[in-house]
mmCIF file with all atom_site columns, C-alpha atoms in Angstrom:
data_model
loop_
_atom_site.group_PDB
_atom_site.id
_atom_site.type_symbol
_atom_site.label_atom_id
_atom_site.label_alt_id
_atom_site.label_comp_id
_atom_site.label_asym_id
_atom_site.label_entity_id
_atom_site.label_seq_id
_atom_site.pdbx_PDB_ins_code
_atom_site.Cartn_x
_atom_site.Cartn_y
_atom_site.Cartn_z
_atom_site.occupancy
_atom_site.B_iso_or_equiv
_atom_site.pdbx_formal_charge
_atom_site.auth_seq_id
_atom_site.auth_comp_id
_atom_site.auth_asym_id
_atom_site.auth_atom_id
_atom_site.pdbx_PDB_model_num
ATOM 1   C CA . UNK A 1 1   ? 42.089 -8.974  20.009  1.00 78.00 ? 207 UNK A CA 1
ATOM 2   C CA . UNK A 1 2   ? 39.902 -11.219 21.985  1.00 89.00 ? 208 UNK A CA 1
ATOM 3   C CA . UNK A 1 3   ? 40.416 -14.942 22.191  1.00 87.00 ? 209 UNK A CA 1
ATOM 4   C CA . UNK A 1 4   ? 37.327 -15.641 20.666  1.00 83.00 ? 210 UNK A CA 1
ATOM 5   C CA . UNK A 1 5   ? 38.202 -14.098 17.617  1.00 87.00 ? 211 UNK A CA 1
ATOM 6   C CA . UNK A 1 6   ? 42.125 -15.336 17.720  1.00 91.00 ? 212 UNK A CA 1
ATOM 7   C CA . UNK A 1 7   ? 40.154 -18.881 17.542  1.00 89.00 ? 213 UNK A CA 1
ATOM 8   C CA . UNK A 1 8   ? 37.820 -18.134 14.983  1.00 91.00 ? 214 UNK A CA 1
ATOM 9   C CA . UNK A 1 9   ? 40.487 -16.810 12.665  1.00 92.00 ? 215 UNK A CA 1
ATOM 10  C CA . UNK A 1 10  ? 42.591 -19.993 13.439  1.00 93.00 ? 216 UNK A CA 1
ATOM 11  C CA . UNK A 1 11  ? 39.305 -22.011 12.502  1.00 92.00 ? 217 UNK A CA 1
ATOM 12  C CA . UNK A 1 12  ? 38.860 -20.244 9.510   1.00 94.00 ? 218 UNK A CA 1
ATOM 13  C CA . UNK A 1 13  ? 42.883 -20.903 8.612   1.00 95.00 ? 219 UNK A CA 1
ATOM 14  C CA . UNK A 1 14  ? 42.680 -24.813 9.561   1.00 94.00 ? 220 UNK A CA 1
ATOM 15  C CA . UNK A 1 15  ? 39.627 -25.135 7.295   1.00 93.00 ? 221 UNK A CA 1
ATOM 16  C CA . UNK A 1 16  ? 41.020 -22.863 4.543   1.00 95.00 ? 222 UNK A CA 1
ATOM 17  C CA . UNK A 1 17  ? 44.335 -25.192 4.824   1.00 95.00 ? 223 UNK A CA 1
ATOM 18  C CA . UNK A 1 18  ? 42.145 -28.288 4.423   1.00 92.00 ? 224 UNK A CA 1
ATOM 19  C CA . UNK A 1 19  ? 40.711 -26.831 1.507   1.00 93.00 ? 225 UNK A CA 1
ATOM 20  C CA . UNK A 1 20  ? 44.149 -26.531 -0.265  1.00 95.00 ? 226 UNK A CA 1
ATOM 21  C CA . UNK A 1 21  ? 45.351 -29.728 0.667   1.00 94.00 ? 227 UNK A CA 1
ATOM 22  C CA . UNK A 1 22  ? 42.296 -31.623 -0.156  1.00 89.00 ? 228 UNK A CA 1
ATOM 23  C CA . UNK A 1 23  ? 42.554 -29.781 -3.660  1.00 92.00 ? 229 UNK A CA 1
ATOM 24  C CA . UNK A 1 24  ? 46.130 -30.872 -4.194  1.00 93.00 ? 230 UNK A CA 1
ATOM 25  C CA . UNK A 1 25  ? 45.628 -34.203 -3.231  1.00 89.00 ? 231 UNK A CA 1
ATOM 26  C CA . UNK A 1 26  ? 42.347 -34.801 -5.490  1.00 86.00 ? 232 UNK A CA 1
ATOM 27  C CA . UNK A 1 27  ? 41.980 -31.500 -7.782  1.00 86.00 ? 233 UNK A CA 1
ATOM 28  C CA . UNK A 1 28  ? 43.306 -32.859 -10.815 1.00 85.00 ? 234 UNK A CA 1
ATOM 29  C CA . UNK A 1 29  ? 41.588 -36.095 -10.825 1.00 85.00 ? 235 UNK A CA 1
ATOM 30  C CA . UNK A 1 30  ? 38.153 -34.507 -10.442 1.00 86.00 ? 236 UNK A CA 1
ATOM 31  C CA . UNK A 1 31  ? 38.764 -32.958 -14.201 1.00 87.00 ? 237 UNK A CA 1
ATOM 32  C CA . UNK A 1 32  ? 38.196 -36.675 -15.347 1.00 85.00 ? 238 UNK A CA 1
ATOM 33  C CA . UNK A 1 33  ? 34.566 -36.548 -14.044 1.00 85.00 ? 239 UNK A CA 1
ATOM 34  C CA . UNK A 1 34  ? 33.852 -32.977 -15.704 1.00 86.00 ? 240 UNK A CA 1
ATOM 35  C CA . UNK A 1 35  ? 34.459 -31.367 -12.650 1.00 89.00 ? 241 UNK A CA 1
ATOM 36  C CA . UNK A 1 36  ? 36.442 -28.059 -12.559 1.00 92.00 ? 242 UNK A CA 1
ATOM 37  C CA . UNK A 1 37  ? 38.924 -28.309 -9.648  1.00 93.00 ? 243 UNK A CA 1
ATOM 38  C CA . UNK A 1 38  ? 39.122 -24.410 -9.569  1.00 95.00 ? 244 UNK A CA 1
ATOM 39  C CA . UNK A 1 39  ? 35.555 -23.807 -9.066  1.00 95.00 ? 245 UNK A CA 1
ATOM 40  C CA . UNK A 1 40  ? 35.272 -26.452 -6.440  1.00 93.00 ? 246 UNK A CA 1
ATOM 41  C CA . UNK A 1 41  ? 38.282 -24.894 -4.711  1.00 95.00 ? 247 UNK A CA 1
ATOM 42  C CA . UNK A 1 42  ? 36.496 -21.373 -5.121  1.00 96.00 ? 248 UNK A CA 1
ATOM 43  C CA . UNK A 1 43  ? 33.520 -22.620 -3.301  1.00 96.00 ? 249 UNK A CA 1
ATOM 44  C CA . UNK A 1 44  ? 35.460 -24.475 -0.882  1.00 94.00 ? 250 UNK A CA 1
ATOM 45  C CA . UNK A 1 45  ? 37.717 -21.092 0.174   1.00 96.00 ? 251 UNK A CA 1
ATOM 46  C CA . UNK A 1 46  ? 34.255 -19.020 -0.149  1.00 96.00 ? 252 UNK A CA 1
ATOM 47  C CA . UNK A 1 47  ? 32.431 -21.062 2.081   1.00 96.00 ? 253 UNK A CA 1
ATOM 48  C CA . UNK A 1 48  ? 35.011 -21.606 4.810   1.00 94.00 ? 254 UNK A CA 1
ATOM 49  C CA . UNK A 1 49  ? 34.475 -18.512 6.814   1.00 94.00 ? 255 UNK A CA 1
ATOM 50  C CA . UNK A 1 50  ? 30.770 -19.148 6.838   1.00 96.00 ? 256 UNK A CA 1
ATOM 51  C CA . UNK A 1 51  ? 30.736 -22.203 7.884   1.00 94.00 ? 257 UNK A CA 1
ATOM 52  C CA . UNK A 1 52  ? 33.231 -21.358 10.887  1.00 94.00 ? 258 UNK A CA 1
ATOM 53  C CA . UNK A 1 53  ? 31.218 -18.626 11.938  1.00 94.00 ? 259 UNK A CA 1
ATOM 54  C CA . UNK A 1 54  ? 27.882 -20.409 11.602  1.00 94.00 ? 260 UNK A CA 1
ATOM 55  C CA . UNK A 1 55  ? 29.223 -23.298 13.736  1.00 92.00 ? 261 UNK A CA 1
ATOM 56  C CA . UNK A 1 56  ? 30.766 -20.871 16.519  1.00 91.00 ? 262 UNK A CA 1
ATOM 57  C CA . UNK A 1 57  ? 27.159 -18.765 16.630  1.00 90.00 ? 263 UNK A CA 1
ATOM 58  C CA . UNK A 1 58  ? 25.364 -22.131 16.399  1.00 88.00 ? 264 UNK A CA 1
ATOM 59  C CA . UNK A 1 59  ? 27.511 -23.285 19.484  1.00 87.00 ? 265 UNK A CA 1
ATOM 60  C CA . UNK A 1 60  ? 26.990 -19.815 21.172  1.00 86.00 ? 266 UNK A CA 1
ATOM 61  C CA . UNK A 1 61  ? 23.197 -20.369 20.945  1.00 86.00 ? 267 UNK A CA 1
ATOM 62  C CA . UNK A 1 62  ? 23.113 -23.546 22.109  1.00 84.00 ? 268 UNK A CA 1
ATOM 63  C CA . UNK A 1 63  ? 25.104 -23.036 25.146  1.00 85.00 ? 269 UNK A CA 1
ATOM 64  C CA . UNK A 1 64  ? 22.706 -19.783 25.566  1.00 82.00 ? 270 UNK A CA 1
ATOM 65  C CA . UNK A 1 65  ? 20.096 -22.054 26.319  1.00 74.00 ? 271 UNK A CA 1
ATOM 66  C CA . UNK A 1 66  ? 16.624 -19.812 26.478  1.00 70.00 ? 272 UNK A CA 1
ATOM 67  C CA . UNK A 1 67  ? 19.049 -16.035 26.063  1.00 78.00 ? 273 UNK A CA 1
ATOM 68  C CA . UNK A 1 68  ? 19.253 -16.702 22.189  1.00 76.00 ? 274 UNK A CA 1
ATOM 69  C CA . UNK A 1 69  ? 16.036 -16.842 20.141  1.00 83.00 ? 275 UNK A CA 1
ATOM 70  C CA . UNK A 1 70  ? 15.479 -19.845 18.837  1.00 80.00 ? 276 UNK A CA 1
ATOM 71  C CA . UNK A 1 71  ? 14.949 -18.896 15.066  1.00 83.00 ? 277 UNK A CA 1
ATOM 72  C CA . UNK A 1 72  ? 18.656 -17.422 15.204  1.00 85.00 ? 278 UNK A CA 1
ATOM 73  C CA . UNK A 1 73  ? 19.653 -20.924 16.430  1.00 86.00 ? 279 UNK A CA 1
ATOM 74  C CA . UNK A 1 74  ? 18.140 -22.399 13.296  1.00 89.00 ? 280 UNK A CA 1
ATOM 75  C CA . UNK A 1 75  ? 19.406 -19.519 11.099  1.00 92.00 ? 281 UNK A CA 1
ATOM 76  C CA . UNK A 1 76  ? 23.115 -20.141 12.143  1.00 91.00 ? 282 UNK A CA 1
ATOM 77  C CA . UNK A 1 77  ? 22.700 -23.969 12.245  1.00 90.00 ? 283 UNK A CA 1
ATOM 78  C CA . UNK A 1 78  ? 21.204 -23.425 8.447   1.00 93.00 ? 284 UNK A CA 1
ATOM 79  C CA . UNK A 1 79  ? 24.316 -21.222 7.433   1.00 95.00 ? 285 UNK A CA 1
ATOM 80  C CA . UNK A 1 80  ? 26.583 -23.548 8.876   1.00 93.00 ? 286 UNK A CA 1
ATOM 81  C CA . UNK A 1 81  ? 24.791 -26.827 6.848   1.00 93.00 ? 287 UNK A CA 1
ATOM 82  C CA . UNK A 1 82  ? 24.667 -24.861 4.155   1.00 95.00 ? 288 UNK A CA 1
ATOM 83  C CA . UNK A 1 83  ? 28.237 -23.743 3.980   1.00 96.00 ? 289 UNK A CA 1
ATOM 84  C CA . UNK A 1 84  ? 29.297 -27.176 4.564   1.00 92.00 ? 290 UNK A CA 1
ATOM 85  C CA . UNK A 1 85  ? 26.906 -28.634 1.847   1.00 92.00 ? 291 UNK A CA 1
ATOM 86  C CA . UNK A 1 86  ? 27.812 -26.308 -1.195  1.00 94.00 ? 292 UNK A CA 1
ATOM 87  C CA . UNK A 1 87  ? 31.055 -27.545 -2.454  1.00 92.00 ? 293 UNK A CA 1
ATOM 88  C CA . UNK A 1 88  ? 29.975 -31.430 -2.215  1.00 89.00 ? 294 UNK A CA 1
ATOM 89  C CA . UNK A 1 89  ? 26.804 -30.302 -3.851  1.00 91.00 ? 295 UNK A CA 1
ATOM 90  C CA . UNK A 1 90  ? 28.982 -28.748 -6.653  1.00 92.00 ? 296 UNK A CA 1
ATOM 91  C CA . UNK A 1 91  ? 30.540 -32.268 -7.055  1.00 87.00 ? 297 UNK A CA 1
ATOM 92  C CA . UNK A 1 92  ? 26.924 -34.204 -7.459  1.00 86.00 ? 298 UNK A CA 1
ATOM 93  C CA . UNK A 1 93  ? 25.776 -31.597 -9.834  1.00 87.00 ? 299 UNK A CA 1
ATOM 94  C CA . UNK A 1 94  ? 29.267 -31.015 -11.979 1.00 81.00 ? 300 UNK A CA 1
ATOM 95  C CA . UNK A 1 95  ? 30.068 -34.003 -12.379 1.00 76.00 ? 301 UNK A CA 1
ATOM 96  C CA . UNK A 1 96  ? 29.129 -35.915 -15.629 1.00 74.00 ? 302 UNK A CA 1
ATOM 97  C CA . UNK A 1 97  ? 28.670 -39.745 -15.109 1.00 75.00 ? 303 UNK A CA 1
ATOM 98  C CA . UNK A 1 98  ? 30.143 -40.399 -11.573 1.00 79.00 ? 304 UNK A CA 1
ATOM 99  C CA . UNK A 1 99  ? 31.067 -43.640 -11.001 1.00 84.00 ? 305 UNK A CA 1
ATOM 100 C CA . UNK A 1 100 ? 29.346 -45.539 -7.982  1.00 85.00 ? 306 UNK A CA 1
ATOM 101 C CA . UNK A 1 101 ? 32.657 -45.985 -6.141  1.00 85.00 ? 307 UNK A CA 1
ATOM 102 C CA . UNK A 1 102 ? 33.316 -41.832 -6.488  1.00 80.00 ? 308 UNK A CA 1
ATOM 103 C CA . UNK A 1 103 ? 29.726 -41.273 -5.094  1.00 82.00 ? 309 UNK A CA 1
ATOM 104 C CA . UNK A 1 104 ? 30.196 -43.885 -2.294  1.00 89.00 ? 310 UNK A CA 1
ATOM 105 C CA . UNK A 1 105 ? 33.542 -42.674 -1.068  1.00 86.00 ? 311 UNK A CA 1
ATOM 106 C CA . UNK A 1 106 ? 32.373 -38.857 -1.406  1.00 83.00 ? 312 UNK A CA 1
ATOM 107 C CA . UNK A 1 107 ? 29.382 -39.766 0.675   1.00 87.00 ? 313 UNK A CA 1
ATOM 108 C CA . UNK A 1 108 ? 31.874 -41.639 2.959   1.00 92.00 ? 314 UNK A CA 1
ATOM 109 C CA . UNK A 1 109 ? 33.733 -38.461 3.495   1.00 87.00 ? 315 UNK A CA 1
ATOM 110 C CA . UNK A 1 110 ? 31.088 -36.390 4.010   1.00 86.00 ? 316 UNK A CA 1
ATOM 111 C CA . UNK A 1 111 ? 29.651 -38.320 6.354   1.00 91.00 ? 317 UNK A CA 1
ATOM 112 C CA . UNK A 1 112 ? 32.880 -38.866 8.724   1.00 92.00 ? 318 UNK A CA 1
ATOM 113 C CA . UNK A 1 113 ? 33.191 -34.643 8.232   1.00 87.00 ? 319 UNK A CA 1
ATOM 114 C CA . UNK A 1 114 ? 29.675 -33.976 9.316   1.00 87.00 ? 320 UNK A CA 1
ATOM 115 C CA . UNK A 1 115 ? 29.933 -36.838 12.186  1.00 91.00 ? 321 UNK A CA 1
ATOM 116 C CA . UNK A 1 116 ? 33.476 -34.970 13.367  1.00 89.00 ? 322 UNK A CA 1
ATOM 117 C CA . UNK A 1 117 ? 31.461 -31.907 13.206  1.00 86.00 ? 323 UNK A CA 1
ATOM 118 C CA . UNK A 1 118 ? 28.337 -33.104 15.488  1.00 87.00 ? 324 UNK A CA 1
ATOM 119 C CA . UNK A 1 119 ? 30.444 -34.646 17.965  1.00 86.00 ? 325 UNK A CA 1
ATOM 120 C CA . UNK A 1 120 ? 32.564 -31.494 18.015  1.00 86.00 ? 326 UNK A CA 1
ATOM 121 C CA . UNK A 1 121 ? 29.821 -29.248 18.880  1.00 86.00 ? 327 UNK A CA 1
ATOM 122 C CA . UNK A 1 122 ? 27.916 -31.801 21.144  1.00 84.00 ? 328 UNK A CA 1
ATOM 123 C CA . UNK A 1 123 ? 31.108 -32.070 23.461  1.00 86.00 ? 329 UNK A CA 1
ATOM 124 C CA . UNK A 1 124 ? 31.896 -28.305 23.430  1.00 83.00 ? 330 UNK A CA 1
ATOM 125 C CA . UNK A 1 125 ? 28.326 -27.261 24.528  1.00 81.00 ? 331 UNK A CA 1
ATOM 126 C CA . UNK A 1 126 ? 28.627 -30.232 27.224  1.00 81.00 ? 332 UNK A CA 1
ATOM 127 C CA . UNK A 1 127 ? 31.958 -28.505 27.944  1.00 83.00 ? 333 UNK A CA 1
ATOM 128 C CA . UNK A 1 128 ? 30.585 -25.258 28.626  1.00 79.00 ? 334 UNK A CA 1
ATOM 129 C CA . UNK A 1 129 ? 27.299 -26.079 30.344  1.00 74.00 ? 335 UNK A CA 1
ATOM 130 C CA . UNK A 1 130 ? 29.700 -28.288 32.725  1.00 73.00 ? 336 UNK A CA 1
ATOM 131 C CA . UNK A 1 131 ? 31.408 -24.846 33.806  1.00 68.00 ? 337 UNK A CA 1
#
């Protein structure tokens, strides 16, 4: 198995572990807001692979400037973004009268995760370009 595939499977495994850990930590509290934690977990698990693959392909497209069609770069970026957003969109649309503190906390967490993903992508593209 190629190193690239091993890294992809490891990243998917880490993403799945994060999903399960988050479910164990906050799943029970979601029910008090009308959110089914099992649906949230299912969405998180279903989108884990598409998120990792979308980010992987996006990075590859950004590294191979000019060799990868812009349309495919955009498609993989959209796949990654939608995969990232789906579980959180369920929280926003599935909940009933979510308190402002919940929404602010969720927004802060999503913002931190998004910033981390962007920095990771930029770092990987720069590292590859420097080679």
